[in-house]
mmCIF file of C-alpha atoms in Angstrom:
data_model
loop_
_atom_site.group_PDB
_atom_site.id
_atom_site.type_symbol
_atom_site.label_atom_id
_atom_site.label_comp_id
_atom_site.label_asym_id
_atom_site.label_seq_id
_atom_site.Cartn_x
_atom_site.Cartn_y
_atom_site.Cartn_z
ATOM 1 C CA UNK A 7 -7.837 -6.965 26.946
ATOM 2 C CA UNK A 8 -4.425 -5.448 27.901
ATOM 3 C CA UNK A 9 -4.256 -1.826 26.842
ATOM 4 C CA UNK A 10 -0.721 0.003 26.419
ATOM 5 C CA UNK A 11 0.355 3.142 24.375
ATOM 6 C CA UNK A 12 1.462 3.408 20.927
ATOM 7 C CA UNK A 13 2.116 5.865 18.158
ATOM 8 C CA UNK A 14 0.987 6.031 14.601
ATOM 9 C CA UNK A 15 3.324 7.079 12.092
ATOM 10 C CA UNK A 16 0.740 9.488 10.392
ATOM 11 C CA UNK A 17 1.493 13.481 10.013
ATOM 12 C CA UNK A 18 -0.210 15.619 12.145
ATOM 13 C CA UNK A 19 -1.734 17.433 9.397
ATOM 14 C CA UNK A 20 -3.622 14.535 8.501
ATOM 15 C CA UNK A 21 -5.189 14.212 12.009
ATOM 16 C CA UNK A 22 -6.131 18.136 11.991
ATOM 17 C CA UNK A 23 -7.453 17.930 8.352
ATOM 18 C CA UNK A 24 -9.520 15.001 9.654
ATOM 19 C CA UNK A 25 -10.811 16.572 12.704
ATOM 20 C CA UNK A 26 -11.791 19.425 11.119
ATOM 21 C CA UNK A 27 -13.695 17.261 8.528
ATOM 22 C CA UNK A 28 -15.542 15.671 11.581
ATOM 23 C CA UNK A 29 -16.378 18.583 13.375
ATOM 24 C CA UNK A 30 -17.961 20.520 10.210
ATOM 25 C CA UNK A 31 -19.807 17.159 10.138
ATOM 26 C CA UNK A 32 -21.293 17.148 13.674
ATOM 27 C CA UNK A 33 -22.627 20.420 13.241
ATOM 28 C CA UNK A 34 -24.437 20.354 9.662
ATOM 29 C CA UNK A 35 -26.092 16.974 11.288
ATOM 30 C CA UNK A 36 -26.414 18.499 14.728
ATOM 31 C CA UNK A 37 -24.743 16.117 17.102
ATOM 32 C CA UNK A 38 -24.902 17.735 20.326
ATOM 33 C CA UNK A 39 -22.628 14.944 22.291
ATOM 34 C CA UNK A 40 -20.754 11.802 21.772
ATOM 35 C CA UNK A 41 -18.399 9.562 23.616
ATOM 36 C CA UNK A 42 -15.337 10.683 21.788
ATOM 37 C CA UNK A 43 -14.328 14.454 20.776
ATOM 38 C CA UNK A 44 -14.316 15.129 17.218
ATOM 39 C CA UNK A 45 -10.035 14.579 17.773
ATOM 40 C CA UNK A 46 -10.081 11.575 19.579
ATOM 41 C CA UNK A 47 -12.686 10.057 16.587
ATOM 42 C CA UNK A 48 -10.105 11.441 14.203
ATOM 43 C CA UNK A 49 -6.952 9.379 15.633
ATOM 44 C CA UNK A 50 -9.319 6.238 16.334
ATOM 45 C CA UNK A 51 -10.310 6.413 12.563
ATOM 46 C CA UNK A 52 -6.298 7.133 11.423
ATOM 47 C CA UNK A 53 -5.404 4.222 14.043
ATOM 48 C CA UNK A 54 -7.885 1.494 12.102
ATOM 49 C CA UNK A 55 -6.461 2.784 8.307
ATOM 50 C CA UNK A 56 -2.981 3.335 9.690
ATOM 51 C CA UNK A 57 -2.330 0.550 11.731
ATOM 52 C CA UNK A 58 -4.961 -1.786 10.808
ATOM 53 C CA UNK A 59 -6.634 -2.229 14.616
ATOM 54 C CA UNK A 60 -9.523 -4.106 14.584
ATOM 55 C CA UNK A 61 -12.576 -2.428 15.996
ATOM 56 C CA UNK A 62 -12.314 -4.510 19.142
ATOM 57 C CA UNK A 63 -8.794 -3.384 19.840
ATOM 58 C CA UNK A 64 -10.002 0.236 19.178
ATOM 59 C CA UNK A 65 -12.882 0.143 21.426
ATOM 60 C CA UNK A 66 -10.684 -0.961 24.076
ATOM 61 C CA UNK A 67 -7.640 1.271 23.743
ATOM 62 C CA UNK A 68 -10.460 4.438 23.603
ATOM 63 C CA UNK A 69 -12.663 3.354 26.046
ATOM 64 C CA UNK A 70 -15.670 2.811 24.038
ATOM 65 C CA UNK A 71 -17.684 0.027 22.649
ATOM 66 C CA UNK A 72 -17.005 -2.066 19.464
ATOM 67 C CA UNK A 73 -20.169 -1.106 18.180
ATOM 68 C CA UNK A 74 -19.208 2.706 18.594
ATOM 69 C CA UNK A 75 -16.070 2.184 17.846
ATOM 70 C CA UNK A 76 -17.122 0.510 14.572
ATOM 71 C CA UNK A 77 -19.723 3.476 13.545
ATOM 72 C CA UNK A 78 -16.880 6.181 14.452
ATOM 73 C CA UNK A 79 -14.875 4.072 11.652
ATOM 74 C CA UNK A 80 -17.859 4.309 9.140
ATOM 75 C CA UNK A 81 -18.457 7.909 9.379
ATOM 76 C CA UNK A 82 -15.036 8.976 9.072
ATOM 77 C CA UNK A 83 -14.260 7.078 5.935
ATOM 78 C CA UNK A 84 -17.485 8.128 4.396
ATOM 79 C CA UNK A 85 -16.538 11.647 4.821
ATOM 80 C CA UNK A 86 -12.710 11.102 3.574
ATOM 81 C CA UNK A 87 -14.363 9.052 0.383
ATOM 82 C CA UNK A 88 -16.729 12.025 -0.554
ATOM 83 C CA UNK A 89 -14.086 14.448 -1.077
ATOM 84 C CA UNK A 90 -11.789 11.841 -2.942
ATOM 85 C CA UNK A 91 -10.893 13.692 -6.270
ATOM 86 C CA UNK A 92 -12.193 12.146 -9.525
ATOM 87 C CA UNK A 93 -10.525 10.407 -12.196
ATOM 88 C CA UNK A 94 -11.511 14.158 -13.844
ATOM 89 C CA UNK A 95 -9.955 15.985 -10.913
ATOM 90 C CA UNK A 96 -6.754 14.568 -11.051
ATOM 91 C CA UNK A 97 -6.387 14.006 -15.348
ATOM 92 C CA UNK A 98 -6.956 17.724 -14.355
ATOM 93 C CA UNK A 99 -4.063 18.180 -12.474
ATOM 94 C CA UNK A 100 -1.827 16.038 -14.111
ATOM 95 C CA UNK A 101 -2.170 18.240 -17.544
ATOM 96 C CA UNK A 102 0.721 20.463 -16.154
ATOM 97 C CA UNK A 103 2.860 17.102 -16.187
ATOM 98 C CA UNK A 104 5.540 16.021 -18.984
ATOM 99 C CA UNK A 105 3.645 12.405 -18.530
ATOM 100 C CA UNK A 106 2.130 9.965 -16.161
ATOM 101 C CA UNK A 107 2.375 6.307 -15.347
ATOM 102 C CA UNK A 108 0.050 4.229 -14.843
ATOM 103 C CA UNK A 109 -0.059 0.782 -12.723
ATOM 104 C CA UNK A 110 -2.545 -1.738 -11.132
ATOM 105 C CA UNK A 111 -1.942 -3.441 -7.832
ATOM 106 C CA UNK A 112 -3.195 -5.644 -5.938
ATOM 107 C CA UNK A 113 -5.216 -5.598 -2.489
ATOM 108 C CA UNK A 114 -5.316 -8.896 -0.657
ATOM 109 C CA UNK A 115 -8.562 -10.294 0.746
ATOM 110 C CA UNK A 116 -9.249 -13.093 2.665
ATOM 111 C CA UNK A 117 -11.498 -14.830 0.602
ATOM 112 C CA UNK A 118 -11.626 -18.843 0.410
ATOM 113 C CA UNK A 119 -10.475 -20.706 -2.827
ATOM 114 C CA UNK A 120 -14.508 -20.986 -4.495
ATOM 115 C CA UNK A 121 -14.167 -17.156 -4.641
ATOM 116 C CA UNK A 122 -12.836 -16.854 -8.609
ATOM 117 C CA UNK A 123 -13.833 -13.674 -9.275
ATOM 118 C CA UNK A 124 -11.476 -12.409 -6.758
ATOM 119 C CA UNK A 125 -8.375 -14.458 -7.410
ATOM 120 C CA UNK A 126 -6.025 -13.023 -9.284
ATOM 121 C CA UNK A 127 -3.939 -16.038 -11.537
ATOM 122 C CA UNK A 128 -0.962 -12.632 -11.221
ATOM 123 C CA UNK A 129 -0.650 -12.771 -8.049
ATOM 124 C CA UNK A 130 -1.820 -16.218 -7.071
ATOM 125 C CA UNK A 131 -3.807 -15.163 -4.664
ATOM 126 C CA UNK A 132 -7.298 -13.343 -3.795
ATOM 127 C CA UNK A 133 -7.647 -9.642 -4.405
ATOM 128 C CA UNK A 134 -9.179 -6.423 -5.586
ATOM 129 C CA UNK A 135 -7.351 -5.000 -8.216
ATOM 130 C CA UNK A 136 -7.020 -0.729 -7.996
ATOM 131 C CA UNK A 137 -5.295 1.495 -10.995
ATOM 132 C CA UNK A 138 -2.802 3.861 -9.433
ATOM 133 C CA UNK A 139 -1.889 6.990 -11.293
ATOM 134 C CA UNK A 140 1.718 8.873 -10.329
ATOM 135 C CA UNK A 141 3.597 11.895 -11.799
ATOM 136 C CA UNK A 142 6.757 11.834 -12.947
ATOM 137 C CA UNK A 143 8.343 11.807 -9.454
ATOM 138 C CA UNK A 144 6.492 8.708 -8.122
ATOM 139 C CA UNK A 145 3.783 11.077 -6.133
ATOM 140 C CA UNK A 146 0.761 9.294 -6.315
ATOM 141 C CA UNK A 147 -1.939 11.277 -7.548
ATOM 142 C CA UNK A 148 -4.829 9.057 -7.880
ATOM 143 C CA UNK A 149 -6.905 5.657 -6.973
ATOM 144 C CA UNK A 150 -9.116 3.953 -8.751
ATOM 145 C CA UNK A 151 -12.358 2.305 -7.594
ATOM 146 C CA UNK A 152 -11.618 -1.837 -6.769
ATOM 147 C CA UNK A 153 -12.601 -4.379 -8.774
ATOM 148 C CA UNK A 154 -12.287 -8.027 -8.641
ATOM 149 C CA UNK A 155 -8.750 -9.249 -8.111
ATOM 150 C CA UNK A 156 -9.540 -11.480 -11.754
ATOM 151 C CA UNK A 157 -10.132 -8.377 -14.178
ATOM 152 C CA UNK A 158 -6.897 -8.016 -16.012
ATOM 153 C CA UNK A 159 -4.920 -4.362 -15.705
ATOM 154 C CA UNK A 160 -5.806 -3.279 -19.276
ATOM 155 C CA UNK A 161 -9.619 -3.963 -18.687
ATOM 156 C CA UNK A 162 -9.543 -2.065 -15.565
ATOM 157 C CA UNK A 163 -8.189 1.000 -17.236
ATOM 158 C CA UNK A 164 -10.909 0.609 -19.793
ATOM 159 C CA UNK A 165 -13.788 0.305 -17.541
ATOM 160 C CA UNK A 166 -12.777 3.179 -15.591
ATOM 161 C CA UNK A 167 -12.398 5.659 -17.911
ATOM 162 C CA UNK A 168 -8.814 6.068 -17.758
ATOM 163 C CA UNK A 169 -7.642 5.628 -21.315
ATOM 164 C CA UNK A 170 -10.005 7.601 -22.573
ATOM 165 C CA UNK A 171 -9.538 10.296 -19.902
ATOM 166 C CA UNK A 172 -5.510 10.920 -20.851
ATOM 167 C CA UNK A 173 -6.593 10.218 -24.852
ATOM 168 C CA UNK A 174 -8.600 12.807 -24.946
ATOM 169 C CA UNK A 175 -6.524 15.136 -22.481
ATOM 170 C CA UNK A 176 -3.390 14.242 -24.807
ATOM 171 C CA UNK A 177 -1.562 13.161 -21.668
ATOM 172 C CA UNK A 178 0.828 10.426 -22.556
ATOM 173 C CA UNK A 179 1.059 7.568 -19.872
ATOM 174 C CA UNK A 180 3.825 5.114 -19.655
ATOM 175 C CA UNK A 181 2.516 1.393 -18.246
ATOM 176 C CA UNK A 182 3.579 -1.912 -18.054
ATOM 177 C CA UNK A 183 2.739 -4.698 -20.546
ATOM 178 C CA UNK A 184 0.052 -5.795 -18.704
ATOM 179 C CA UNK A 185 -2.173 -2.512 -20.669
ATOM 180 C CA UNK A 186 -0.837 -4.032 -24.365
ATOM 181 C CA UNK A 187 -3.229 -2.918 -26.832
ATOM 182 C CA UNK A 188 -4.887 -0.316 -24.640
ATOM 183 C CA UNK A 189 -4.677 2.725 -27.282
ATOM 184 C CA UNK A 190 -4.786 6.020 -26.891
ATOM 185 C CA UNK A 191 -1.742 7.848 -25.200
ATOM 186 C CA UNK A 192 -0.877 4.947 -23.102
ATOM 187 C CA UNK A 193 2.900 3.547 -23.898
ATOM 188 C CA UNK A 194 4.031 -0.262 -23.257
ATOM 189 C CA UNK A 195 7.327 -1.590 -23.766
ATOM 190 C CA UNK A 196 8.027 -3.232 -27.244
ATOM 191 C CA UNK A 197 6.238 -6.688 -27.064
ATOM 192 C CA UNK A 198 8.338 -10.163 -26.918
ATOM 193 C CA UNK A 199 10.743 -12.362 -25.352
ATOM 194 C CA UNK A 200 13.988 -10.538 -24.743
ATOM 195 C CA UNK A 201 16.102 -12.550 -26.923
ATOM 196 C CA UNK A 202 13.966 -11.964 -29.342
ATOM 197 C CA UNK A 203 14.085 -8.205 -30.014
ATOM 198 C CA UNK A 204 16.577 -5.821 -31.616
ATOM 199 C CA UNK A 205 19.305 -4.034 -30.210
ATOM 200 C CA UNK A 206 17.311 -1.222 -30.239
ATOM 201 C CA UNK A 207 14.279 -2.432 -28.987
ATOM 202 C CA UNK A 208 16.060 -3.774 -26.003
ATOM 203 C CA UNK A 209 17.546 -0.057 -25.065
ATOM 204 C CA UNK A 210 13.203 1.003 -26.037
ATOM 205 C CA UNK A 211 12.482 -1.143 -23.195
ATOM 206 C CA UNK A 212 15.334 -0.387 -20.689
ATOM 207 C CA UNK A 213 14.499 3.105 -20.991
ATOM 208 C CA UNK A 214 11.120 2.562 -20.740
ATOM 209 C CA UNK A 215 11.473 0.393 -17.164
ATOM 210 C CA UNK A 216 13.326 3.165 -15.824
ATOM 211 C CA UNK A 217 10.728 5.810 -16.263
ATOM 212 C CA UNK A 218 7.956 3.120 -14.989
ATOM 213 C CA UNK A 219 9.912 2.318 -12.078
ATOM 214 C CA UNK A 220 8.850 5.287 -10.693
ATOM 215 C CA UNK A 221 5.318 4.521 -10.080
ATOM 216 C CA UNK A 222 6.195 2.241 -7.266
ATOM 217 C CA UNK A 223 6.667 4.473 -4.816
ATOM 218 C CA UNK A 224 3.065 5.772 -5.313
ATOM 219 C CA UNK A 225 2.359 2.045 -4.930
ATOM 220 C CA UNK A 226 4.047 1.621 -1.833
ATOM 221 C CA UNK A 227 2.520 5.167 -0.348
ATOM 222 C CA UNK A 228 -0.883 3.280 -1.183
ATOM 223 C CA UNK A 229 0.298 0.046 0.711
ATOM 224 C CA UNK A 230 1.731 2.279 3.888
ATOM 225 C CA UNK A 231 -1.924 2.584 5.234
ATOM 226 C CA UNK A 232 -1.355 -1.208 6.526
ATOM 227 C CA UNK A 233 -5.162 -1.948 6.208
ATOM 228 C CA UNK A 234 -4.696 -1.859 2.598
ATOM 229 C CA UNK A 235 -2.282 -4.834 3.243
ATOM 230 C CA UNK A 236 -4.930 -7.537 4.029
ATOM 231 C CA UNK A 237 -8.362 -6.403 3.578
ATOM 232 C CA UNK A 238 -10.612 -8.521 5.870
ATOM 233 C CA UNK A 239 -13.631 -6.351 5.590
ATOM 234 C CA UNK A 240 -16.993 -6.722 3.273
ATOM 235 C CA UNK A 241 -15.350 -6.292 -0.583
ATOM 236 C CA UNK A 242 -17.969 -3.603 -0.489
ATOM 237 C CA UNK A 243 -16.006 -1.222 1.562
ATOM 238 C CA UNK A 244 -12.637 -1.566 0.031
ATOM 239 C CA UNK A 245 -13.175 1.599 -2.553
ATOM 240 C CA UNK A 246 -14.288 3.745 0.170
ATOM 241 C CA UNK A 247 -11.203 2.833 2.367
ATOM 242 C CA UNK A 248 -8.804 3.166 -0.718
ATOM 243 C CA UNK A 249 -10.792 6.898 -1.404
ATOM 244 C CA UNK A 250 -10.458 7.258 2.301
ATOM 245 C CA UNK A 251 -6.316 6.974 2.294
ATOM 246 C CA UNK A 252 -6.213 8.810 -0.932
ATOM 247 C CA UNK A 253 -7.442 11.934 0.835
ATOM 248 C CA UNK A 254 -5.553 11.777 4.051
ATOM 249 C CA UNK A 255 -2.745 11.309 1.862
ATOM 250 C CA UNK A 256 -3.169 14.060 -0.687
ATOM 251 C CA UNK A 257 -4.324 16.452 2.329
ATOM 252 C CA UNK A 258 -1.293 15.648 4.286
ATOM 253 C CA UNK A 259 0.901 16.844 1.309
ATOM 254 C CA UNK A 260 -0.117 19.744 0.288
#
C-alpha cells in the first residue's frame, strides 16, 4: 500500500485534549510501552473519526498493524464516550438559553434491504437515527444515543428522555413536525397542508422555520466527522463514535 502525507482538518486543541486523555489513561492502567506515543495514538484515532480511514489504511500510514491499529481506535473512543455529557448535563447547560431546538438525523449504514429495523421509509435508505440538541445559535450541544434508522423522531425523543427532560426544566424547544403531539415544552409548526391554513398560521409557521433552521448547522458539525457519513462498522459502536465526536467537538470549543 502506497503511503503519502495528508492533513486533517481538526483543531489542534482537539488533538492535545485527546492526548492528554490517553496519557492519564496509560498511567492509571500502567502501560509501560507501546508502538505509538500517546500523540501519535491521538492523531491515528482523530484520522479514523475525521477522515474516515479504515484501519488498514491507518496501520499503514503509522507503521503499525491493523490489529493495533484497530485496538488504538477502540480505546480512544471508549475514553472520548465516557466523558460524553448526559442528556442531564447539557438540559443543564442549556437552562441559561432563551430556547432550544431540537432535530433527528440520520446516520447511514450499510446494511442490505432484509434489514427493516434499520431502514428509514424518511430517508429511503438504512440508518440509525440520533436526536441533536442546538442553542439558539446553531451550536450543537448534545447527541443522543442511536437507534434504529425505523423509530420515528417523536418516539426517539420519548424514549430518551428528552421531552420530559426540557418539560420538567421548563425549557421550551422548537422542532419540526416530525415530534407532533410530543407535549411538554416542545413547539411544532401549526399542522396541515399549506393551502389549507390561515393567514396567520402561515406567518406561525414561517417564523417558526426560521428559528428551526438554525439547528442545521449543529447537524452539519455532527456530519463533519466524515465517519458519521457512512457508518460501516458493527451498529453496536455507532453511539460510542457519535459520544466520541461529541466530546472532541465540545472540547475543541471551549
Amino acid at each position: 500500500m502506497l503511503v503519502y502525507p495528508s492533513g486533517i482538518d481538526v483543531s489542534s486543541s482537539a488533538l492535545r485534549f485527546l492526548t492528554q486523555q490517553l496519557r492519564r489513561h496509560r498511567r492509571e492502567i500502567g502501560s509501560r510501552w507501546r508502538r505509538l506515543s500517546a500523540g501519535r495514538q491521538a492523531l491515528l484515532t482523530l484520522a479514523h473519526l475525521r477522515v474516515g480511514h479504515t484501519y488498514a489504511q491507518l496501520a499503514a500510514g503509522f507503521g503499525v498493524g491493523t490489529t493495533t491499529a484497530y485496538r488504538y481506535v477502540t480505546e480512544a473512543v471508549e475514553l472520548l464516550a465516557a466523558l460524553a455529557p448526559s442528556l442531564a448535563d447539557a438540559v443543564r447547560t442549556a437552562s441559561v438559553k432563551a430556547y432550544l431546538i431540537l432535530d433527528g438525523t440520520l446516520l447511514p449504514i450499510d446494511r442490505i434491504a432484509a434489514d427493516r429495523p434499520f431502514y428509514s421509509g424518511k430517508h429511503k435508505k438504512h440508518g440509525m437515527n440520533v436526536q441533536v440538541i442546538a442553542d439558539p445559535f446553531g451550536r450543537l450541544l448534545w447527541a443522543s444515543p442511536a437507534l434504529p434508522g425505523a423509530v420515528h423522531d417523536v418516539r426517539a425523543a420519548r424514549e430518551h428522555g428528552i421531552v420530559d427532560a426540557l418539560a420538567e426544566a421548563a425549557i421550551k424547544c422548537w422542532a419540526d413536525k416530525g415530534y407532533r403531539g410530543a407535549g411538554g415544552t416542545v413547539r411544532v409548526p401549526c399542522w396541515g397542508r399549506w393551502e389549507t391554513l390561515s393567514a396567520g398560521q402561515k406567518a406561525v409557521n414561517r417564523s417558526h422555520a426560521k428559528i428551526r433552521a438554525l439547528v442545521e448547522p449543529a447537524v452539519a458539525t455532527l456530519k463533519s466527522w466524515r465517519l458519521l457519513r457512512k457508518l460501516r462498522c458493527s451498529t453496536t459502536r455507532i453511539t460510542k463514535l457519535v459520544q466520541a465526536v461529541l466530546t472532541l467537538h465540545l472540547s475543541s470549543s471551549e
